Short mmCIF file of C-alpha atoms in Angstrom, two decimals:
data_model
loop_
_atom_site.label_atom_id
_atom_site.label_comp_id
_atom_site.label_asym_id
_atom_site.label_seq_id
_atom_site.Cartn_x
_atom_site.Cartn_y
_atom_site.Cartn_z
CA UNK A 1 105.39 63.28 66.42
CA UNK A 2 103.51 66.28 65.37
CA UNK A 3 102.03 66.96 68.11
CA UNK A 4 105.42 67.84 69.91
CA UNK A 5 106.32 70.39 67.48
CA UNK A 6 105.78 74.32 68.85
CA UNK A 7 103.46 76.21 68.08
CA UNK A 8 102.87 79.10 65.74
CA UNK A 9 104.57 82.08 67.61
CA UNK A 10 106.60 84.50 65.25
CA UNK A 11 104.43 83.39 62.58
CA UNK A 12 101.18 83.85 64.10
CA UNK A 13 99.64 87.20 63.84
CA UNK A 14 98.86 89.59 66.44
CA UNK A 15 95.47 90.15 67.25
CA UNK A 16 96.19 94.38 66.56
CA UNK A 17 97.73 93.52 63.73
CA UNK A 18 95.57 94.08 60.64
CA UNK A 19 94.98 91.14 57.83
CA UNK A 20 97.79 91.02 55.55
CA UNK A 21 97.32 89.51 52.17
CA UNK A 22 94.32 87.83 52.89
CA UNK A 23 95.73 86.08 55.93
CA UNK A 24 92.89 84.25 57.60
CA UNK A 25 91.03 83.20 53.89
CA UNK A 26 91.43 80.58 51.29
CA UNK A 27 94.51 81.31 48.51
CA UNK A 28 93.88 83.95 46.82
CA UNK A 29 91.35 85.54 48.23
CA UNK A 30 92.80 88.87 49.47
CA UNK A 31 90.94 90.92 47.14
CA UNK A 32 87.68 89.18 47.94
CA UNK A 33 88.47 90.17 51.56
CA UNK A 34 88.98 93.82 51.13
CA UNK A 35 85.95 93.81 49.08
CA UNK A 36 83.90 91.68 52.48
CA UNK A 37 84.34 87.91 50.68
CA UNK A 38 81.40 86.98 52.69
CA UNK A 39 79.55 82.93 51.28
CA UNK A 40 76.12 83.52 51.71
CA UNK A 41 74.80 80.18 53.05
CA UNK A 42 70.89 78.95 52.99
CA UNK A 43 69.27 78.08 56.12
CA UNK A 44 70.05 74.57 57.76
CA UNK A 45 67.53 72.00 59.27
CA UNK A 46 67.31 74.68 61.95
CA UNK A 47 68.03 77.97 60.49
CA UNK A 48 64.09 79.03 60.80
CA UNK A 49 65.05 79.69 63.89
CA UNK A 50 65.41 83.57 65.17
CA UNK A 51 68.62 84.28 66.55
CA UNK A 52 66.64 86.18 69.22
CA UNK A 53 65.93 82.80 70.33
CA UNK A 54 69.31 81.91 70.37
CA UNK A 55 70.67 83.72 73.66
CA UNK A 56 68.07 81.74 75.62
CA UNK A 57 69.66 78.95 74.82
CA UNK A 58 67.67 76.13 76.70
CA UNK A 59 70.71 73.33 77.45
CA UNK A 60 72.10 75.36 80.95
CA UNK A 61 74.61 72.85 82.28
CA UNK A 62 74.28 72.26 85.89
CA UNK A 63 75.65 69.22 87.34
CA UNK A 64 79.15 69.91 87.49
CA UNK A 65 79.16 70.64 90.59
CA UNK A 66 78.12 69.11 94.51
CA UNK A 67 79.58 71.28 97.10
CA UNK A 68 78.68 74.56 98.52
CA UNK A 69 81.60 77.33 97.98
CA UNK A 70 81.71 80.52 99.23
CA UNK A 71 82.10 83.72 97.23
CA UNK A 72 85.80 84.21 97.12
CA UNK A 73 86.49 80.00 96.35
CA UNK A 74 83.69 80.92 93.23
CA UNK A 75 85.91 83.71 92.26
CA UNK A 76 88.87 82.21 92.35
CA UNK A 77 87.69 79.22 90.45
CA UNK A 78 86.44 81.72 87.45
CA UNK A 79 89.89 83.28 87.16
CA UNK A 80 91.78 79.98 86.39
CA UNK A 81 92.32 79.29 82.38
CA UNK A 82 90.72 75.63 82.45
CA UNK A 83 87.28 75.62 84.09
CA UNK A 84 83.93 77.08 82.71
CA UNK A 85 80.62 77.09 84.38
CA UNK A 86 79.49 73.89 82.92
CA UNK A 87 81.93 72.10 84.73
CA UNK A 88 83.50 70.82 80.79
CA UNK A 89 87.17 73.33 79.78
CA UNK A 90 88.19 76.61 79.23
CA UNK A 91 88.50 76.76 75.53
CA UNK A 92 91.74 78.78 75.43
CA UNK A 93 94.30 76.67 74.51
CA UNK A 94 96.64 74.83 77.03
CA UNK A 95 99.80 73.76 74.90
CA UNK A 96 102.65 75.60 76.92
CA UNK A 97 103.70 77.18 73.79
CA UNK A 98 99.57 79.05 72.69
CA UNK A 99 99.17 79.96 76.14
CA UNK A 100 101.76 82.64 77.07
CA UNK A 101 99.57 85.39 74.22
CA UNK A 102 96.24 85.67 76.65
CA UNK A 103 98.70 86.98 79.95
CA UNK A 104 98.99 90.05 77.91
CA UNK A 105 94.98 90.80 78.06
CA UNK A 106 93.20 92.52 80.36
CA UNK A 107 91.00 89.84 81.92
CA UNK A 108 87.35 90.76 83.27
CA UNK A 109 84.89 88.57 84.67
CA UNK A 110 81.38 88.39 83.80
CA UNK A 111 78.17 88.37 85.46
CA UNK A 112 76.12 84.77 85.25
CA UNK A 113 72.88 85.58 84.49
CA UNK A 114 69.88 82.98 83.80
CA UNK A 115 69.74 80.81 80.84
CA UNK A 116 73.23 80.28 80.59
CA UNK A 117 74.11 83.99 79.90
CA UNK A 118 76.76 86.30 80.61
CA UNK A 119 76.80 89.80 81.27
CA UNK A 120 80.07 92.12 81.22
CA UNK A 121 80.12 96.16 81.90
CA UNK A 122 83.18 97.42 80.35
CA UNK A 123 84.03 101.28 82.24
CA UNK A 124 86.07 102.13 78.97
CA UNK A 125 87.18 101.80 75.42
CA UNK A 126 90.02 99.10 74.98
CA UNK A 127 90.89 95.75 74.76
CA UNK A 128 89.56 92.81 77.67
CA UNK A 129 89.29 89.16 77.56
CA UNK A 130 87.07 87.16 79.63
CA UNK A 131 88.21 84.80 81.95
CA UNK A 132 85.04 82.32 81.80
CA UNK A 133 85.10 81.93 77.94
CA UNK A 134 88.45 83.76 76.26
CA UNK A 135 86.52 85.59 74.21
CA UNK A 136 88.15 89.18 73.35
CA UNK A 137 86.16 92.73 73.56
CA UNK A 138 87.33 95.22 71.08
CA UNK A 139 85.49 98.21 72.33
CA UNK A 140 85.77 102.14 72.18
CA UNK A 141 83.78 103.49 74.68
CA UNK A 142 82.04 102.27 77.98
CA UNK A 143 79.35 99.77 76.96
CA UNK A 144 77.25 96.34 78.33
CA UNK A 145 78.14 93.28 76.31
CA UNK A 146 75.42 89.94 77.07
CA UNK A 147 76.44 86.77 75.78
CA UNK A 148 75.67 83.36 75.48
CA UNK A 149 77.16 79.65 74.23
CA UNK A 150 75.55 77.91 71.74
CA UNK A 151 75.44 74.36 70.26
CA UNK A 152 77.28 73.79 67.13
CA UNK A 153 75.16 70.85 66.39
CA UNK A 154 72.06 72.58 66.53
CA UNK A 155 73.22 74.92 63.19
CA UNK A 156 75.29 71.79 61.70
CA UNK A 157 73.22 71.88 58.25
CA UNK A 158 74.90 75.36 57.80
CA UNK A 159 78.07 73.98 58.08
CA UNK A 160 79.54 73.00 54.55
CA UNK A 161 82.59 71.10 53.81
CA UNK A 162 85.73 72.06 53.31
CA UNK A 163 84.66 74.44 56.30
CA UNK A 164 84.76 72.86 59.70
CA UNK A 165 84.43 74.06 63.27
CA UNK A 166 87.30 75.82 64.39
CA UNK A 167 85.71 76.83 67.97
CA UNK A 168 83.01 77.59 70.03
CA UNK A 169 79.83 79.24 68.86
CA UNK A 170 78.27 82.74 70.76
CA UNK A 171 75.31 84.39 70.85
CA UNK A 172 76.75 88.39 71.57
CA UNK A 173 74.30 91.47 72.13
CA UNK A 174 75.76 94.87 72.52
CA UNK A 175 73.43 97.99 73.32
CA UNK A 176 76.17 100.26 71.65
CA UNK A 177 76.70 98.07 69.36
CA UNK A 178 78.49 100.54 66.95
CA UNK A 179 81.28 100.31 70.23
CA UNK A 180 82.08 96.88 70.13
CA UNK A 181 84.61 96.82 67.06
CA UNK A 182 85.58 93.41 67.51
CA UNK A 183 85.27 90.06 68.88
CA UNK A 184 88.22 87.67 69.14
CA UNK A 185 86.92 83.97 69.00
CA UNK A 186 88.62 80.96 70.63
CA UNK A 187 89.72 78.50 68.31
CA UNK A 188 90.94 74.92 69.88
CA UNK A 189 93.66 73.86 67.02
CA UNK A 190 97.07 73.54 67.41
CA UNK A 191 98.96 75.53 64.47
CA UNK A 192 102.27 72.98 64.90
CA UNK A 193 105.63 74.67 64.01
CA UNK A 194 103.66 77.50 61.70
CA UNK A 195 104.37 75.64 58.48
CA UNK A 196 100.66 75.30 58.58
CA UNK A 197 98.55 78.14 57.07
CA UNK A 198 94.71 77.16 57.78
CA UNK A 199 91.91 79.35 56.18
CA UNK A 200 90.24 81.08 58.78
CA UNK A 201 87.04 82.47 58.38
CA UNK A 202 83.48 83.04 60.98
CA UNK A 203 80.39 81.68 59.80
CA UNK A 204 77.43 84.50 60.87
CA UNK A 205 73.91 83.30 61.45
CA UNK A 206 71.55 85.65 60.11
CA UNK A 207 67.83 84.95 61.04
CA UNK A 208 66.68 81.72 58.55
CA UNK A 209 70.50 81.58 56.88
CA UNK A 210 74.39 82.39 57.98
CA UNK A 211 77.03 83.84 56.02
CA UNK A 212 80.76 82.56 55.84
CA UNK A 213 82.15 85.74 56.87
CA UNK A 214 86.29 86.80 56.81
CA UNK A 215 88.02 87.10 59.59
CA UNK A 216 90.40 90.43 60.34
CA UNK A 217 93.26 87.65 61.93
CA UNK A 218 94.25 85.38 63.63
CA UNK A 219 96.74 83.94 66.03
CA UNK A 220 97.85 80.75 68.29
CA UNK A 221 95.13 81.11 70.10
CA UNK A 222 91.65 83.14 68.58
CA UNK A 223 90.70 84.53 65.34
CA UNK A 224 89.45 88.17 65.33
CA UNK A 225 86.50 89.00 63.41
CA UNK A 226 85.30 92.54 62.61
CA UNK A 227 82.01 92.75 63.66
CA UNK A 228 79.09 93.70 60.94
CA UNK A 229 76.31 93.20 62.83
CA UNK A 230 75.51 91.03 66.03
CA UNK A 231 73.46 87.31 66.24
CA UNK A 232 75.25 83.81 66.76
CA UNK A 233 78.89 83.75 64.99
CA UNK A 234 81.66 81.18 65.85
CA UNK A 235 85.35 80.51 63.60
CA UNK A 236 85.20 78.21 61.06
CA UNK A 237 88.77 77.03 59.49
CA UNK A 238 89.91 74.97 56.08
CA UNK A 239 93.14 73.21 56.06
CA UNK A 240 95.04 70.88 53.55
CA UNK A 241 97.25 69.28 56.54
CA UNK A 242 96.36 67.45 59.08
CA UNK A 243 94.36 69.10 62.11
CA UNK A 244 95.60 69.40 65.47
CA UNK A 245 93.20 69.87 68.09
CA UNK A 246 94.10 71.01 72.07
CA UNK A 247 91.86 67.79 73.82
CA UNK A 248 89.94 67.16 77.15
CA UNK A 249 88.99 64.05 78.24
CA UNK A 250 85.38 64.29 80.49
CA UNK A 251 84.14 61.61 82.89
CA UNK A 252 80.88 60.97 83.88
CA UNK A 253 79.95 57.92 87.08
CA UNK A 254 76.90 56.71 86.91
CA UNK A 255 74.70 56.85 90.32
CA UNK A 256 72.53 53.99 91.61
CA UNK A 257 72.41 51.30 93.99
CA UNK A 258 74.43 48.62 92.27
CA UNK A 259 77.74 47.89 93.68
CA UNK A 260 79.73 47.93 90.10
CA UNK A 261 81.01 51.41 89.18
CA UNK A 262 80.14 52.74 85.47
CA UNK A 263 81.70 55.61 83.73
CA UNK A 264 81.12 57.22 80.93
CA UNK A 265 84.95 58.71 78.86
CA UNK A 266 84.03 61.36 76.57
CA UNK A 267 87.51 62.90 74.40
CA UNK A 268 86.92 65.90 72.91
CA UNK A 269 88.37 69.17 71.35
CA UNK A 270 89.32 71.54 73.39
CA UNK A 271 85.41 73.67 72.64
CA UNK A 272 83.40 74.56 75.04
CA UNK A 273 80.07 74.39 72.91
CA UNK A 274 81.19 70.20 72.59
CA UNK A 275 81.57 70.56 76.05
CA UNK A 276 78.08 71.75 76.70
CA UNK A 277 76.76 69.17 74.38
CA UNK A 278 78.54 67.07 76.08
CA UNK A 279 76.86 67.36 79.60
CA UNK A 280 73.64 68.27 78.33
CA UNK A 281 73.20 64.53 76.93
CA UNK A 282 74.50 63.04 79.80
CA UNK A 283 71.73 65.24 81.74
CA UNK A 284 69.12 63.96 79.62
CA UNK A 285 70.71 60.29 80.11
CA UNK A 286 68.32 58.22 81.38
CA UNK A 287 70.90 56.94 84.57
CA UNK A 288 71.90 59.79 86.25
CA UNK A 289 75.46 60.73 85.91
CA UNK A 290 77.65 62.51 88.37
CA UNK A 291 81.21 64.39 86.88
CA UNK A 292 83.90 62.94 88.12
CA UNK A 293 86.28 66.08 88.44
CA UNK A 294 89.87 65.65 86.90
CA UNK A 295 91.92 67.50 84.80
CA UNK A 296 90.85 67.35 81.50
CA UNK A 297 93.07 68.93 79.92
CA UNK A 298 95.34 66.57 77.48
CA UNK A 299 99.14 66.14 77.22
CA UNK A 300 99.38 65.21 73.48
CA UNK A 301 97.30 66.41 70.88
CA UNK A 302 94.74 65.00 69.21
CA UNK A 303 94.93 64.67 65.45
CA UNK A 304 91.69 64.08 63.17
CA UNK A 305 91.86 60.38 62.25
CA UNK A 306 93.78 59.06 64.30
CA UNK A 307 93.09 56.33 66.32
CA UNK A 308 93.34 55.84 70.60
CA UNK A 309 92.59 53.70 73.36
CA UNK A 310 91.38 53.79 76.97
CA UNK A 311 93.12 51.60 78.97
CA UNK A 312 92.42 50.05 82.89
CA UNK A 313 94.51 49.17 85.53
CA UNK A 314 93.26 47.12 87.01
CA UNK A 315 92.23 46.17 84.28
CA UNK A 316 88.13 46.77 83.52
CA UNK A 317 85.32 46.51 80.39
CA UNK A 318 86.29 48.86 77.76
CA UNK A 319 83.87 49.72 75.26
CA UNK A 320 84.57 50.41 73.04
CA UNK A 321 88.42 49.08 73.36
CA UNK A 322 89.71 51.56 70.39
CA UNK A 323 87.90 54.73 68.93
CA UNK A 324 89.05 57.28 65.52
CA UNK A 325 88.81 60.54 66.71
CA UNK A 326 87.08 62.98 65.15
CA UNK A 327 85.80 66.76 66.26
CA UNK A 328 81.72 65.62 67.02
CA UNK A 329 80.96 69.34 68.04
CA UNK A 330 78.03 68.85 64.46
CA UNK A 331 77.03 65.71 65.94
CA UNK A 332 73.72 65.41 67.99
CA UNK A 333 75.11 61.96 69.66
CA UNK A 334 78.46 62.22 71.12
CA UNK A 335 80.82 59.20 71.26
CA UNK A 336 81.89 57.94 74.50
CA UNK A 337 83.73 55.16 76.03
CA UNK A 338 82.51 53.01 79.08
CA UNK A 339 84.08 51.78 81.98
CA UNK A 340 82.48 49.43 83.99
CA UNK A 341 84.34 47.36 86.97
CA UNK A 342 82.58 45.44 89.40
CA UNK A 343 84.55 46.03 92.50
CA UNK A 344 84.97 49.36 94.04
CA UNK A 345 88.84 49.95 94.04
CA UNK A 346 91.13 52.98 93.10
CA UNK A 347 91.95 52.44 89.34
CA UNK A 348 94.21 54.40 86.44
CA UNK A 349 92.98 55.37 82.97
CA UNK A 350 95.18 56.05 80.48
CA UNK A 351 94.42 57.36 76.60
CA UNK A 352 96.93 56.36 74.45
CA UNK A 353 97.61 56.79 70.80
CA UNK A 354 97.96 53.72 68.80
CA UNK A 355 100.75 54.90 66.35
CA UNK A 356 103.26 56.20 68.27
CA UNK A 357 102.25 54.72 72.52
CA UNK A 358 102.21 58.03 73.66
CA UNK A 359 100.00 58.70 76.44
CA UNK A 360 97.75 61.65 75.85
CA UNK A 361 95.35 61.58 79.27
CA UNK A 362 96.19 59.76 82.52
CA UNK A 363 93.98 60.19 85.95
CA UNK A 364 93.99 57.96 89.02
CA UNK A 365 90.01 57.82 90.50
CA UNK A 366 89.89 56.58 93.85
CA UNK A 367 86.61 56.04 95.59
CA UNK A 368 86.91 59.65 97.40
CA UNK A 369 86.13 61.57 94.15
CA UNK A 370 82.76 60.74 93.90
CA UNK A 371 81.88 58.93 97.67
CA UNK A 372 79.90 62.10 99.26
CA UNK A 373 77.01 61.18 96.48
CA UNK A 374 76.13 59.03 98.62
CA UNK A 375 76.64 60.13 102.17
CA UNK A 376 73.04 61.10 102.93
CA UNK A 377 72.31 57.45 102.08
CA UNK A 378 74.80 55.55 103.42
CA UNK A 379 74.15 57.66 106.43
CA UNK A 380 70.42 56.20 106.66
CA UNK A 381 72.65 52.48 106.02
CA UNK A 382 75.28 53.06 109.20
CA UNK A 383 71.82 53.74 111.06
CA UNK A 384 70.38 50.82 110.24
CA UNK A 385 73.01 48.80 110.83
CA UNK A 386 73.75 50.86 114.26
CA UNK A 387 70.35 49.74 115.29
CA UNK A 388 70.36 46.16 114.63
CA UNK A 389 73.38 45.89 116.78
CA UNK A 390 71.61 47.31 119.81
CA UNK A 391 68.73 44.97 119.51
CA UNK A 392 71.42 42.01 119.14
CA UNK A 393 73.43 43.71 122.51
CA UNK A 394 70.82 44.81 124.70
CA UNK A 395 67.57 43.20 126.39
CA UNK A 396 64.47 44.97 126.69
CA UNK A 397 61.14 44.45 127.96
CA UNK A 398 58.37 44.15 125.40
CA UNK A 399 56.96 47.11 125.83
CA UNK A 400 60.75 49.48 126.06
CA UNK A 401 60.77 47.55 122.73
CA UNK A 402 57.31 48.93 121.48
CA UNK A 403 58.30 52.27 122.91
CA UNK A 404 61.68 52.47 121.47
CA UNK A 405 60.68 51.26 118.00
CA UNK A 406 58.21 53.99 118.03
CA UNK A 407 60.11 57.19 119.43
CA UNK A 408 62.81 56.15 116.83
CA UNK A 409 60.38 55.90 114.25
CA UNK A 410 59.14 59.41 114.64
CA UNK A 411 63.17 60.68 115.29
CA UNK A 412 63.69 59.32 111.56
CA UNK A 413 60.23 60.70 110.08
CA UNK A 414 60.62 64.32 111.75
CA UNK A 415 64.69 64.34 110.77
CA UNK A 416 63.90 63.98 107.22
CA UNK A 417 61.74 66.80 107.12
CA UNK A 418 63.82 69.01 109.14
CA UNK A 419 67.27 67.65 107.29
CA UNK A 420 65.12 68.21 103.46
CA UNK A 421 62.84 70.89 104.06
CA UNK A 422 65.50 74.52 103.19
CA UNK A 423 66.61 76.35 106.51
CA UNK A 424 65.84 80.06 106.39
CA UNK A 425 69.69 80.89 106.31
CA UNK A 426 69.75 78.59 102.88
CA UNK A 427 66.91 80.64 101.45
CA UNK A 428 69.03 83.72 102.30
CA UNK A 429 72.11 82.23 100.66
CA UNK A 430 70.02 81.84 97.14
CA UNK A 431 68.66 85.15 97.33
CA UNK A 432 71.59 86.74 97.34
CA UNK A 433 72.99 84.66 94.23
CA UNK A 434 69.90 85.96 92.28
CA UNK A 435 69.91 89.01 89.53
CA UNK A 436 67.70 91.19 88.02
CA UNK A 437 65.79 88.18 87.09
CA UNK A 438 64.54 86.85 89.54
CA UNK A 439 61.01 88.18 89.51
CA UNK A 440 60.80 86.59 85.83
CA UNK A 441 62.23 83.43 87.81
CA UNK A 442 59.20 83.64 90.80
CA UNK A 443 56.65 83.86 88.22
CA UNK A 444 57.96 81.46 85.52
CA UNK A 445 59.67 78.95 87.66
CA UNK A 446 57.67 79.19 91.03
CA UNK A 447 53.86 80.26 89.83
CA UNK A 448 53.83 83.38 91.98
CA UNK A 449 51.48 85.65 91.27
CA UNK A 450 52.67 90.12 90.70
CA UNK A 451 50.86 90.95 93.77
CA UNK A 452 52.95 88.68 95.80
CA UNK A 453 55.77 90.12 94.86
CA UNK A 454 54.58 94.09 94.73
CA UNK A 455 52.93 93.13 98.76
CA UNK A 456 56.66 92.03 99.20
CA UNK A 457 57.89 94.84 97.97
CA UNK A 458 55.74 98.06 99.67
CA UNK A 459 56.77 96.23 103.25
CA UNK A 460 60.52 95.48 102.57
CA UNK A 461 62.97 98.46 100.52
CA UNK A 462 66.06 96.15 101.12
CA UNK A 463 66.39 93.53 97.32
CA UNK A 464 67.92 91.12 98.80
CA UNK A 465 65.11 91.02 102.09
CA UNK A 466 62.87 90.96 98.94
CA UNK A 467 63.93 87.82 97.74
CA UNK A 468 64.19 85.79 100.54
CA UNK A 469 60.29 86.94 101.57
CA UNK A 470 59.40 85.20 97.95
CA UNK A 471 61.32 82.39 98.17
CA UNK A 472 60.30 82.01 102.53
CA UNK A 473 56.35 82.30 101.01
CA UNK A 474 57.52 79.78 97.52
CA UNK A 475 58.33 77.46 100.81
CA UNK A 476 54.89 77.93 102.96
CA UNK A 477 52.94 77.11 100.06
CA UNK A 478 55.25 73.82 99.29
CA UNK A 479 54.61 73.16 103.29
CA UNK A 480 57.05 69.49 103.37
CA UNK A 481 57.42 70.16 99.81
CA UNK A 482 59.46 73.30 100.18
CA UNK A 483 63.20 71.51 99.53
CA UNK A 484 66.05 71.63 98.00
CA UNK A 485 65.50 69.24 95.58
CA UNK A 486 62.40 70.60 94.55
CA UNK A 487 63.36 74.32 94.25
CA UNK A 488 65.97 72.79 91.99
CA UNK A 489 63.68 70.58 89.77
CA UNK A 490 61.01 74.11 89.43
CA UNK A 491 64.36 76.36 89.07
CA UNK A 492 65.63 74.19 86.13
CA UNK A 493 67.76 76.15 83.22
CA UNK A 494 66.25 79.49 84.22
CA UNK A 495 68.57 80.14 86.50
CA UNK A 496 72.15 81.11 87.21
CA UNK A 497 74.90 78.00 87.97
CA UNK A 498 75.86 79.57 91.07
CA UNK A 499 72.53 78.69 92.56
CA UNK A 500 72.13 75.37 90.79
CA UNK A 501 75.50 74.62 92.76
CA UNK A 502 74.26 75.83 95.78
CA UNK A 503 71.46 73.79 95.57
CA UNK A 504 73.22 70.42 94.50
CA UNK A 505 75.16 71.54 97.68
CA UNK A 506 71.91 71.82 100.07
CA UNK A 507 70.60 68.31 98.19
CA UNK A 508 74.44 66.31 99.17
CA UNK A 509 74.60 67.37 102.99
#
């Protein structure tokens, strides 16, 4: 099977090497590369949107985690190459032949900002790799770089055949733009045994239009581009041979009162933009879904045009039974497989390539993978059952029964209010996660006024306490609605993933 052949190693160009003989450009393009070899493209359907608006893309995906973690646990997760803040998977290749080159890069962890943006402060010249997104920056001096992940589907009209998406799309900004000399974008392809010679370029979106610009070189995992100007950029590829992708399987479970089980299974390229679009689609679905945390990376490569089948053991309703794999990065509607089981029981899902019958991905799902989401609801049910049992086994006078009912009713009501209202400790934990944008968020999302912020700053010098007092003022104003759910709804996609995750943890308690 072609997918089992080793990836290009000696044939891959190292990211430090210069482009030779037009590497990464169409055949016969070496001379054109020296001249810039830029193809201008007209504006697409959404091309009229300015690049400045793309940095605050309105799709920060927040539904991936449900438990609160300490700062140490978060830092540990950030250092892992196979997951990102959107609960998707990092687009760095996981093929055993492709991953080794990344170990030589200096890994740096960015700070997460509101609106799904990252901030990276580099203290000296050198080459640095973002541990979250896989981007590699080459700088000549100390700089601060901000960047965000964008959706390819938003710019689908700008990608024309024979070019296809080769990896995630990013919007990068740097105050000292001349100090940022090159950016290497992760791609989601496996280059096989070295006999494959695809043409890599980048789509550079400029205001109402875009240009296809040459790549400097490429390797088994990245496409390197010399920075010409800073606006949305992402890798493109053209190849005569069938494309082999590093793939990912992403799982979501429907959350409702139905005793049956309903899942969505997405088969995607290991492309962060694609994974982000999936999370966005699920978030805006009519049903509520939670992400099931299972190893997402496919063990076998996915090939465009090949057919795959999802099997369930024990048997379940799987719709559709077979799919033809295509890279759906440009599609606004993301395809998925629906799995329905009548009973709550452990089961195993396997993705099989029909032609070879090889297992591409496999995972065992247990009730414990999602049961904590219903913990509060189940606790209330157990309390109700317990009350019924006590009624049936104890004898009360009419007066005692009446008093008991009244006391239990008041206790339950007070308990719900106490549980749902955010505590001082919870507000402080949230305050510590807010960045420099906290004033803007307070005004825009919490409808606070600037005079409120100024009054707090006049009384308190410590910044975390200022943020805490502001949240306390919001809670006081909301009264009985000063809950984690209400704060979650108000903050929406304007805050960092860490804050959203923390609020989800509070709601699950």
